[in-house]
XYZ file of C-alpha atoms in Angstrom:
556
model
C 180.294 318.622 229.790
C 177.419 317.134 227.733
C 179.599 318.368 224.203
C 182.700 316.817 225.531
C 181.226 313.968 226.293
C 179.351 313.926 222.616
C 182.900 314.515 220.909
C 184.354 311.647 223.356
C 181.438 308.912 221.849
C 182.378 310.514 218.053
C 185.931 309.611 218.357
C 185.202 305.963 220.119
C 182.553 305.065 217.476
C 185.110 306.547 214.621
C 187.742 304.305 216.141
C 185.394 301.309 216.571
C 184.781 302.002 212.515
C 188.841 301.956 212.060
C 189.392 299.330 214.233
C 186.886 297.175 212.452
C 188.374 297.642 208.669
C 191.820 296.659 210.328
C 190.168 293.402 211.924
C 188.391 292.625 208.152
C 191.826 293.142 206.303
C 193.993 290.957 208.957
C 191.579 288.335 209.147
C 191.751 288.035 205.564
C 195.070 288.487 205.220
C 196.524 285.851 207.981
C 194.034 283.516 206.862
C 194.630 283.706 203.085
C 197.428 286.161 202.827
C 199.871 283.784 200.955
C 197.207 281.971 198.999
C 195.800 284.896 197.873
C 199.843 286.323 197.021
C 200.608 283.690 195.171
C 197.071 283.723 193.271
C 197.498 287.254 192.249
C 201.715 286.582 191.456
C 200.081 284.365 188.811
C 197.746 286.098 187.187
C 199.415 289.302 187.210
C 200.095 289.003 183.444
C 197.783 290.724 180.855
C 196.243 293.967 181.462
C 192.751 292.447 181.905
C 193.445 289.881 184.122
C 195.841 292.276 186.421
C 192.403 294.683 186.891
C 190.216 291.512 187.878
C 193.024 290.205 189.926
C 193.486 293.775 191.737
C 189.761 293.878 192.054
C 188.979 290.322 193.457
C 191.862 290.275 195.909
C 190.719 293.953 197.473
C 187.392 292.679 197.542
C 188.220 290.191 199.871
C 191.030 292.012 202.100
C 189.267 295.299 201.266
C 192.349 297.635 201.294
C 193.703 298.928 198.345
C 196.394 300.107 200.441
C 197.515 296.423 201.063
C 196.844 295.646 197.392
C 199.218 298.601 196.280
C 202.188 297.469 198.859
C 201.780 294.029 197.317
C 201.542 295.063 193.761
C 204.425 297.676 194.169
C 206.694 294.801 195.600
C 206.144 292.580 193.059
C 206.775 295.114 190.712
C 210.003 296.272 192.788
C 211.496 292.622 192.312
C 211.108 292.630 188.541
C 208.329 289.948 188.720
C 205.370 292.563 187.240
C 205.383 294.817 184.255
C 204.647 298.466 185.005
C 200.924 298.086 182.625
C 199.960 295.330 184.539
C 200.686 296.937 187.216
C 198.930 299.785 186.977
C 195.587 297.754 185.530
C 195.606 295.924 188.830
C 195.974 299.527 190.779
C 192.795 300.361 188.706
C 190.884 297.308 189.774
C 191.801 297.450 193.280
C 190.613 300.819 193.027
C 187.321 299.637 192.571
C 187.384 296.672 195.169
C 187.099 298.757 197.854
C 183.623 300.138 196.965
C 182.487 296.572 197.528
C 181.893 296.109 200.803
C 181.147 300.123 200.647
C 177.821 298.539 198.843
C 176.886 296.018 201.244
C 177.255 298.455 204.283
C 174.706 300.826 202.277
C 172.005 298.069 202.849
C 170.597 297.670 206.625
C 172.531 295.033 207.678
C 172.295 296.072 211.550
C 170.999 293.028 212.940
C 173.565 290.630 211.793
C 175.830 292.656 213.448
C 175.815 290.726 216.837
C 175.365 287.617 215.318
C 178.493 287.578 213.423
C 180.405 289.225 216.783
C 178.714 285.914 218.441
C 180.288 283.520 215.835
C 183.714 285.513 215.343
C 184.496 285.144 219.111
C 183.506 281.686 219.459
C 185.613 280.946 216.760
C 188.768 283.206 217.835
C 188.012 281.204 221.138
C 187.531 277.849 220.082
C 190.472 277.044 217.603
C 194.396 277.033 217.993
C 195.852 280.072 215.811
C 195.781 279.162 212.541
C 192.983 279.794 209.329
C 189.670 279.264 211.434
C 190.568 281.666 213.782
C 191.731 283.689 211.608
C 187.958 283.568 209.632
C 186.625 284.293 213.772
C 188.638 287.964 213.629
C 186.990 288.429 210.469
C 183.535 287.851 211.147
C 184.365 290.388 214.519
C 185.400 293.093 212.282
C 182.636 292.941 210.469
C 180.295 292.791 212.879
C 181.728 295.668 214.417
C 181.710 297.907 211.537
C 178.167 297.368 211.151
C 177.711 298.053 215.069
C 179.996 301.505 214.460
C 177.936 302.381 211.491
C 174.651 301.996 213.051
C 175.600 304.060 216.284
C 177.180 306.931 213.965
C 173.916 306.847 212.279
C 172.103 307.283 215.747
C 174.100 309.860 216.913
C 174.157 312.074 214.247
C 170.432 312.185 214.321
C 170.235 314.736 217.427
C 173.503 316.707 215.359
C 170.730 317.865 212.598
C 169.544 321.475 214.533
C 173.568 322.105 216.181
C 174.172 325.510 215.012
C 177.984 324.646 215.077
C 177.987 322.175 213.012
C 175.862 323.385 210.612
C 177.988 326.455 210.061
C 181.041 324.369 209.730
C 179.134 322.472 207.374
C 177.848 325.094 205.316
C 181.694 326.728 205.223
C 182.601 323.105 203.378
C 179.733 323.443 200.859
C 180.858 326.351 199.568
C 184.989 324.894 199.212
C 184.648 321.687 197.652
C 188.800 321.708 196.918
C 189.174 321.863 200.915
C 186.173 319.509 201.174
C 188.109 317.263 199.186
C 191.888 317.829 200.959
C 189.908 317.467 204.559
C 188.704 314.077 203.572
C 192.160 312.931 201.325
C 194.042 313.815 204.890
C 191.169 311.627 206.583
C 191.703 308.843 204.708
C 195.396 308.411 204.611
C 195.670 308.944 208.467
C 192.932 306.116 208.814
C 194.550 304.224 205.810
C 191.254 303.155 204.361
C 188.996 305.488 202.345
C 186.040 302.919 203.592
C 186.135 304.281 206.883
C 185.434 307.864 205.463
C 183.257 306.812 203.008
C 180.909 305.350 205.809
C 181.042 308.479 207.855
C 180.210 310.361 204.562
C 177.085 307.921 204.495
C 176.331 308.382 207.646
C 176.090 312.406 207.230
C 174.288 312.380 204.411
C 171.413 309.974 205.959
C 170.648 312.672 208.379
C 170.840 315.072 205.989
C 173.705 317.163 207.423
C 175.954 317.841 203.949
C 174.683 318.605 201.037
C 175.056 316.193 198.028
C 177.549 318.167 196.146
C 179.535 318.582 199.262
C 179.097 314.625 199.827
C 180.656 313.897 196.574
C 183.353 316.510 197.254
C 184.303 314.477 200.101
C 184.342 311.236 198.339
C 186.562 312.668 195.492
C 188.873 313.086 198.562
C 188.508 309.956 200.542
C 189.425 308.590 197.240
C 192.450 309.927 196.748
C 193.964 309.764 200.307
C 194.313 306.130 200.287
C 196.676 306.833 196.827
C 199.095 308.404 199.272
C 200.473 305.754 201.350
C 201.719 303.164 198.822
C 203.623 306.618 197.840
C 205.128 307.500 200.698
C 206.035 303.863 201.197
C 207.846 303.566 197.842
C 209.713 306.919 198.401
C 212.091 304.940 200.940
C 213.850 303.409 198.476
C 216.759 305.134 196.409
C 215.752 304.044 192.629
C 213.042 306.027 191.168
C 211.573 303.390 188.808
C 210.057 302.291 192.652
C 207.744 305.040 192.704
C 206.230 304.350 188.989
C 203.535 302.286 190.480
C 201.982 304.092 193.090
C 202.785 307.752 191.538
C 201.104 306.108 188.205
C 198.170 305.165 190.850
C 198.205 308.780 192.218
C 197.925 310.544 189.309
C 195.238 308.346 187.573
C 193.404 309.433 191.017
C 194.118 313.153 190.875
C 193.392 313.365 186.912
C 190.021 311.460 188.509
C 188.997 313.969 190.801
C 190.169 317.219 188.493
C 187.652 316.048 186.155
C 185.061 314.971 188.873
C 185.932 318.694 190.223
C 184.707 320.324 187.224
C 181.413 318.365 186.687
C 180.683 319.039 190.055
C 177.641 321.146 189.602
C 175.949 318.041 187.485
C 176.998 315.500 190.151
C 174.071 315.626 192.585
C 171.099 315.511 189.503
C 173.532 312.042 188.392
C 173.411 310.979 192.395
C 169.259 311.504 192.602
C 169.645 309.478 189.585
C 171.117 306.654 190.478
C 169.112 306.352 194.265
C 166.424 308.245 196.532
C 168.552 306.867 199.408
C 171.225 309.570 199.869
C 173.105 307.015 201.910
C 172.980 304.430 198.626
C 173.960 307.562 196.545
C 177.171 308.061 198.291
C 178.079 304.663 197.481
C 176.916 304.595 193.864
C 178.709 307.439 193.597
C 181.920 306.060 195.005
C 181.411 302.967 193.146
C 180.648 305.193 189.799
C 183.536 307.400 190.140
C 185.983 303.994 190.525
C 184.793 302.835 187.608
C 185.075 305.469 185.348
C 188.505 306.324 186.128
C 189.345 302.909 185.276
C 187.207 302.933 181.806
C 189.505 306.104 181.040
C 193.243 304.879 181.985
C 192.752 301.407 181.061
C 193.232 301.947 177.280
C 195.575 304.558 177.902
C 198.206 302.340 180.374
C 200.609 302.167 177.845
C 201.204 305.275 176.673
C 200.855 305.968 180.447
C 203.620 303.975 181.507
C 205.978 305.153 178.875
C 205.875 308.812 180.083
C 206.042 307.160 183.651
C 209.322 305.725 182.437
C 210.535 309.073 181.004
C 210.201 310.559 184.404
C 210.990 308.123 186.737
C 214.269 306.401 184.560
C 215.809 303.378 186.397
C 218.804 304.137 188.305
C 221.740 301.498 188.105
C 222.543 299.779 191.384
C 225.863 298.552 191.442
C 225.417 296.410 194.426
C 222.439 294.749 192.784
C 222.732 290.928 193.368
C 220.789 290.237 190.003
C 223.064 292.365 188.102
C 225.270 290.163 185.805
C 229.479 290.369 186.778
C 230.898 288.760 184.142
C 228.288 288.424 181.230
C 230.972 289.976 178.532
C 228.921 290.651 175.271
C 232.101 290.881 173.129
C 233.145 287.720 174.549
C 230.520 285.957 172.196
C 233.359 285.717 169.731
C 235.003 283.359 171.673
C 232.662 280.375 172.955
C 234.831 279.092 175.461
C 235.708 282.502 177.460
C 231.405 283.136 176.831
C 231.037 279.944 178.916
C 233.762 280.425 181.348
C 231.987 283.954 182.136
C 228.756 281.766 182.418
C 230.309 279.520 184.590
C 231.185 282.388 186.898
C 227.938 284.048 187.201
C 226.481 279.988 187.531
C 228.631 280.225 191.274
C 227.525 283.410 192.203
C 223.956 281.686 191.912
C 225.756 279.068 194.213
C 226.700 281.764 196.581
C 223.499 283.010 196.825
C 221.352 279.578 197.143
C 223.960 278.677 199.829
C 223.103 281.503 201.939
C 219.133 281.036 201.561
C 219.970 277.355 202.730
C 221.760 279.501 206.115
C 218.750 281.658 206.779
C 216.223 278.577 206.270
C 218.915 276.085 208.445
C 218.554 279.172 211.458
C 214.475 279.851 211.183
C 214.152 276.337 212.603
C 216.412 276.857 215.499
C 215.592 280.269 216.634
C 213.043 283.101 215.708
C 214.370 284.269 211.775
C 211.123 286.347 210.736
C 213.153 289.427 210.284
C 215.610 287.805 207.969
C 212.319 286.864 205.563
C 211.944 289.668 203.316
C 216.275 289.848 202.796
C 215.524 285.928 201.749
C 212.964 287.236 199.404
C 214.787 289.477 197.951
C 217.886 287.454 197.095
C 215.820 284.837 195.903
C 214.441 287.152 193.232
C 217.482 288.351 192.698
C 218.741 284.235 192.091
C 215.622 284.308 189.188
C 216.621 287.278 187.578
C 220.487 286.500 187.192
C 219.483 282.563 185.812
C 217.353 284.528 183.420
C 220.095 286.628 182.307
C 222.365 283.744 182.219
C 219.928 281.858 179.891
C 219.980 284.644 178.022
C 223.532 284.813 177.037
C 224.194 281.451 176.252
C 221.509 281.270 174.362
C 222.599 283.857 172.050
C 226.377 282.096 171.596
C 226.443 281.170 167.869
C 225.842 277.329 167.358
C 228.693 277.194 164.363
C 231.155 278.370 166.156
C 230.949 276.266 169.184
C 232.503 272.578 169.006
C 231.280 269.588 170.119
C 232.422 269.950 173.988
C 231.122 273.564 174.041
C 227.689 272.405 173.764
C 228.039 269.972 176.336
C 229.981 272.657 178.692
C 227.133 275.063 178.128
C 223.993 272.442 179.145
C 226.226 272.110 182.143
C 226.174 275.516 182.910
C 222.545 275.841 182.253
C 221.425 272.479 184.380
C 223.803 273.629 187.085
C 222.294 277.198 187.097
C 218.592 275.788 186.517
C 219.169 273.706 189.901
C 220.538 276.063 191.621
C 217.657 278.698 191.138
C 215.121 276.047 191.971
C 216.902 275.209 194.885
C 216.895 278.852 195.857
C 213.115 279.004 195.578
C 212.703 275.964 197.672
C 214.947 277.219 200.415
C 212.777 280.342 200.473
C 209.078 279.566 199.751
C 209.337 275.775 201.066
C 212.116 275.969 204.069
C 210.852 279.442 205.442
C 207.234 278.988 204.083
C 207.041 275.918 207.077
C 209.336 278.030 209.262
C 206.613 280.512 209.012
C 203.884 278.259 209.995
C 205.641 277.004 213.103
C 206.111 280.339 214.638
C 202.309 281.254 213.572
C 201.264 278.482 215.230
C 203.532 278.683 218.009
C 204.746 274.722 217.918
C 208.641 273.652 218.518
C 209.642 270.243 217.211
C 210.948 268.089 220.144
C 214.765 267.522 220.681
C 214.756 264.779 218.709
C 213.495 266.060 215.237
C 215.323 269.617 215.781
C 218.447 267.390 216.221
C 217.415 265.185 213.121
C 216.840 268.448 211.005
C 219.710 270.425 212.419
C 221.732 267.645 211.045
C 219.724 267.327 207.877
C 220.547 271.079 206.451
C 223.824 270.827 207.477
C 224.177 267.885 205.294
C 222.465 269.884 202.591
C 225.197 272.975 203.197
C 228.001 270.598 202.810
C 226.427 268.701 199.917
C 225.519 272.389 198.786
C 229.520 273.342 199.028
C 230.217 270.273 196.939
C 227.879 270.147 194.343
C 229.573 273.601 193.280
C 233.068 272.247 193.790
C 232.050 269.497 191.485
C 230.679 272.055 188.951
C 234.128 273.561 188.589
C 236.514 270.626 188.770
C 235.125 267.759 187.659
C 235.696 264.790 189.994
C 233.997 261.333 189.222
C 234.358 259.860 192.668
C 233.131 263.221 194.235
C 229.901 263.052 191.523
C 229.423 258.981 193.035
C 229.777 260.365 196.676
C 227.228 263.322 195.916
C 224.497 261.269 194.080
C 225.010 258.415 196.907
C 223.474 261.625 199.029
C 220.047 260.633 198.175
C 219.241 257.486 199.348
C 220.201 259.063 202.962
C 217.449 261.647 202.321
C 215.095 259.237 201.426
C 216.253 257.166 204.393
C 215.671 260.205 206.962
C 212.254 260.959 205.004
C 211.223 257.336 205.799
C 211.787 257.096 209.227
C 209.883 260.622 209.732
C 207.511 259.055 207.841
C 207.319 255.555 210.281
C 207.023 258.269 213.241
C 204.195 259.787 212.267
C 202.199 257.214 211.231
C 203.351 255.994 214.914
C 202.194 259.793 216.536
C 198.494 258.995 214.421
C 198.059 255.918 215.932
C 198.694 256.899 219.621
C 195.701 259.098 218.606
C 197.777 262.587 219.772
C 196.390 264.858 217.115
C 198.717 268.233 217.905
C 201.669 265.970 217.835
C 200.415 264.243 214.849
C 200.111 267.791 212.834
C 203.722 268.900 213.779
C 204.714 265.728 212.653
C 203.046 266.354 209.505
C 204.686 269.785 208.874
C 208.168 267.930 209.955
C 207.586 265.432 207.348
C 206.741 267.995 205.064
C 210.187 269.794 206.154
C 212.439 266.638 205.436
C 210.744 266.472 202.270
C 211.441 269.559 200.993
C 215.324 269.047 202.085
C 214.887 265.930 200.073
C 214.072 267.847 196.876
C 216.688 270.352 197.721
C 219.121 267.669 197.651
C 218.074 266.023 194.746
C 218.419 269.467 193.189
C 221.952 269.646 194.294
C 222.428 266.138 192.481
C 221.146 267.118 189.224
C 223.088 270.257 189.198
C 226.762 268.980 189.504
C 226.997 265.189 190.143
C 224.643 263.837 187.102
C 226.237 265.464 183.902
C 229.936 264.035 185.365
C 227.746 260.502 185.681
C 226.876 260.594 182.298
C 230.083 262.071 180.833
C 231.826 258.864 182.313
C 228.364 256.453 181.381
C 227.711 255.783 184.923
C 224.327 257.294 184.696
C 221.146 255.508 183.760
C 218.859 257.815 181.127
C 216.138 256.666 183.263
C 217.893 255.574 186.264
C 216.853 252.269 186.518
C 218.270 249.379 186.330
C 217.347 246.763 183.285
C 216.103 244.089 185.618
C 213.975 246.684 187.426
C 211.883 247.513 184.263
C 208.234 245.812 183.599
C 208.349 242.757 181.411
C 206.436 243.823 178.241
């Protein structure tokens, strides 16, 4: 009874230990999980700055697992070159042996403290980024708790024949050391949990320190396997690049850790008397040496990556180009009228982001995000290939309204991309917020809005009529559009001063976020504007170059 009960407190504290990693990476995550996307979507662009920007953001979620998924999708949408890619793989790689570092200090007594402060803020606050920081500070607390009582409780484990035997059966197999521990770690998905309990067994003594770095080799490379198993869903090899590239810079890792196995515990003595501290060093050591190894070698890397994995044509791809004829070039004006086609199917596409975002206000749209994500990176890559071609037309033998025609076609697709992104990262980003937060506008502003976008549709509708027959008074009607936007944005804006003043401070912040709403339907609009109503303005010399009138400007 007294075994089962042992094996019962094992697997409780071993959850507790899971449980707390998962707390960590969601607190992070909800609390700074689009900052912290967008941050790394931006500096995901050299090699060196990818393996900082891998290694900063798993430093602060502490999953590489969650790094990979993100790193993989950008890479999936076209947005992130396969080196970069795999530079920020190696630097996430060596984020998670951060907070592998601090556990390896005695941190026990804060544990209770930060419990104390995580639940009174989880308690305190309305959802949003300060709770968020209160799950946090529980999940850390509670990993330290788990760690300390694993550490306890192996300390009467150190004369169990049992164990021992099984133990000794390890030492002597570090390649099924190494699977037992990879298997660990991607059912747990997180190779800090098994890294801990690897601390924890070597404190007490119970594993030798070759077998102890056996069993970090395989922690290791455990946590390489879900972003692959997640990328095999799709049906286009070039997918798996990424994380396969990230598996087998782990697995050429651990081969060569393998084979200077022998030398490994002197190196661990080394580096601490602690043999708790060594198992991190060691974790931390191996990281970093796998990435001092790949990191020159990414390119020539990714090119065999390519060889194996080629890129298989989709044919329902919404970024691939229709009607982008090369030989067409010859003739300028059949170049731009394929142009002009591809321009609408931008149209298209923006007009049913401006759907999805129009029914996210008015009913619960979250799985209907990640389809709006994609077609909005499909909207970037199409302008980009539409840029592309005309920019390649020959200037002599294009005529004076062919150059006009084409800065059409580029404003009009220009617009229409940006008013894609809006829709998506402004429309659904609030959208987003609301449902976090768990706040419905009242009637009155879900009337006002529900009205609003489907202004914007039908403005949407004729901005890309406009675009392909040219009507004046339609262009007058379309740019008149504005000053109702900025009408609606100013009595939003009257309201909420209104909601401040009564001194009602949740109604005041969904006012705020409605404002912000209205406003972003205002720049969609204006968006709109500039993509089909303007260049018919100015054609006819009814538009302003700076849209003011002459008695409006400063007197000098």
């Amino acid at each position: 009874m007294s075994d089962i009960v042992g094996l019962l407190n094992f697997g409780g504290f071993i959850a507790l230990l899971i449980w707390g990693v998962h707390m960590v990476q969601s607190g992070v995550q909800r609390a700074f999980g689009a900052a912290l996307r967008t941050w790394m979507g931006r500096a995901l662009n050299t090699r060196l700055r990818s393996f900082f920007a891998g290694l900063a953001i798993t430093s602060a979620i502490q999953s590489s697992t969650a790094t990979g998924l993100m790193i993989t999708s950008f890479a999936a949408s076209g947005l992130l070159g396969l080196v970069p890619g795999l530079a920020a793989m190696l630097g996430a790689n060596v984020g998670t042996t951060i907070i592998v570092q601090l556990l390896s200090f005695n941190l026990n007594a804060l544990a209770p403290t930060l419990i104390l402060i995580g639940v009174w803020l989880f308690r305190r606050y309305e959802p949003g980024r300060k709770r968020d920081l209160g799950r946090l500070f529980i999940g850390l607390g509670l990993l330290m708790l788990a760690l300390h009582e694993l550490v306890l409780m192996f300390a009467p484990l150190q004369d169990a024949h049992l164990l021992e035997i099984v133990l000794d059966a390890l030492a002597g197999q570090p390649v099924i050391a190494l699977l037992l521990a990879a298997a660990l770690a991607w059912a747990a998905h997180s190779s800090l949990a098994v890294v801990v309990l690897i601390m924890s067994l070597a404190h007490h003594e119970l594993i030798s320190t070759q077998l102890a770095c056996a069993l970090v080799l395989g922690a290791n490379l455990g946590t390489a396997i879900n972003p692959m198993l997640e990328a095999g869903s799709g049906d286009d090899p070039a997918d798996k690049r990424l994380p396969l590239g990230n598996l087998g810079t782990r697995i050429t890792g651990c081969l060569l850790a393998l084979l200077a196995l022998p030398w490994l515990p002197d190196l661990m003595n080394v580096l601490s008397d602690d043999r708790s501290r060594a198992v991190a060093n060691f974790h931390t050591l191996f990281n970093v040496a796998v990435a001092l190894i790949f990191l020159p070698l990414l390119k020539p890397y990714s090119k065999l990556l390519i060889r194996l994995l080629p890129k298989r044509a989709d044919p329902d791809d919404p970024s691939r180009p229709q009607y982008l004829d090369e030989s067409a070039h010859e003739v300028p004006a059949i170049a731009l009228g394929n142009a002009a086609r591809e321009a609408l199917r931008i149209a298209d596409m923006a007009q049913s982001l401006l759907g999805i975002a129009r029914g996210a206000f008015l009913r619960d749209s979250r799985h209907r995000v990640a389809h709006a994500r994609y077609v909005n990176n499909a909207v970037s890559r199409l302008e980009n290939h539409i840029t592309t071609y005309l920019a390649t037309l020959d200037p002599e033998t294009m005529n004076q309204d062919d150059d006009r025609r084409r800065e059409e076609i580029l404003s009009f697709s220009s617009n229409m991309a940006h008013a894609a992104s809006v829709a998506t990262q402004g429309l659904l980003g609030y959208a987003a917020t609301m449902n976090k937060k768990g706040w419905i506008f009242t009637p009155q502003q879900r009337e006002n809005l529900t009205k609003a976008m489907d202004r914007l549709i039908r403005n949407h509708r004729q901005s890309a009529a406009l675009f392909v027959a040219e009507d004046l008074r339609g262009a007058r009607y379309l740019a008149f559009e504005k000053d109702h936007f900025r009408e609606v944005e100013a009595n939003a804006a009257e309201q909420h001063l209104q909601s401040l003043k009564s001194g009602d401070l949740e109604q005041a912040q969904q006012g705020s976020l409605y404002l912000d709403v209205l406003r972003e339907a205002k720049t969609l609009n204006s968006c709109l504007v500039e993509a089909a109503a303007y260049p018919i303005l100015a054609k006819h010399n009814e538009l302003l170059p700076n849209r003011l009138r002459e008695s409006e400007q400063p007197a000098e």
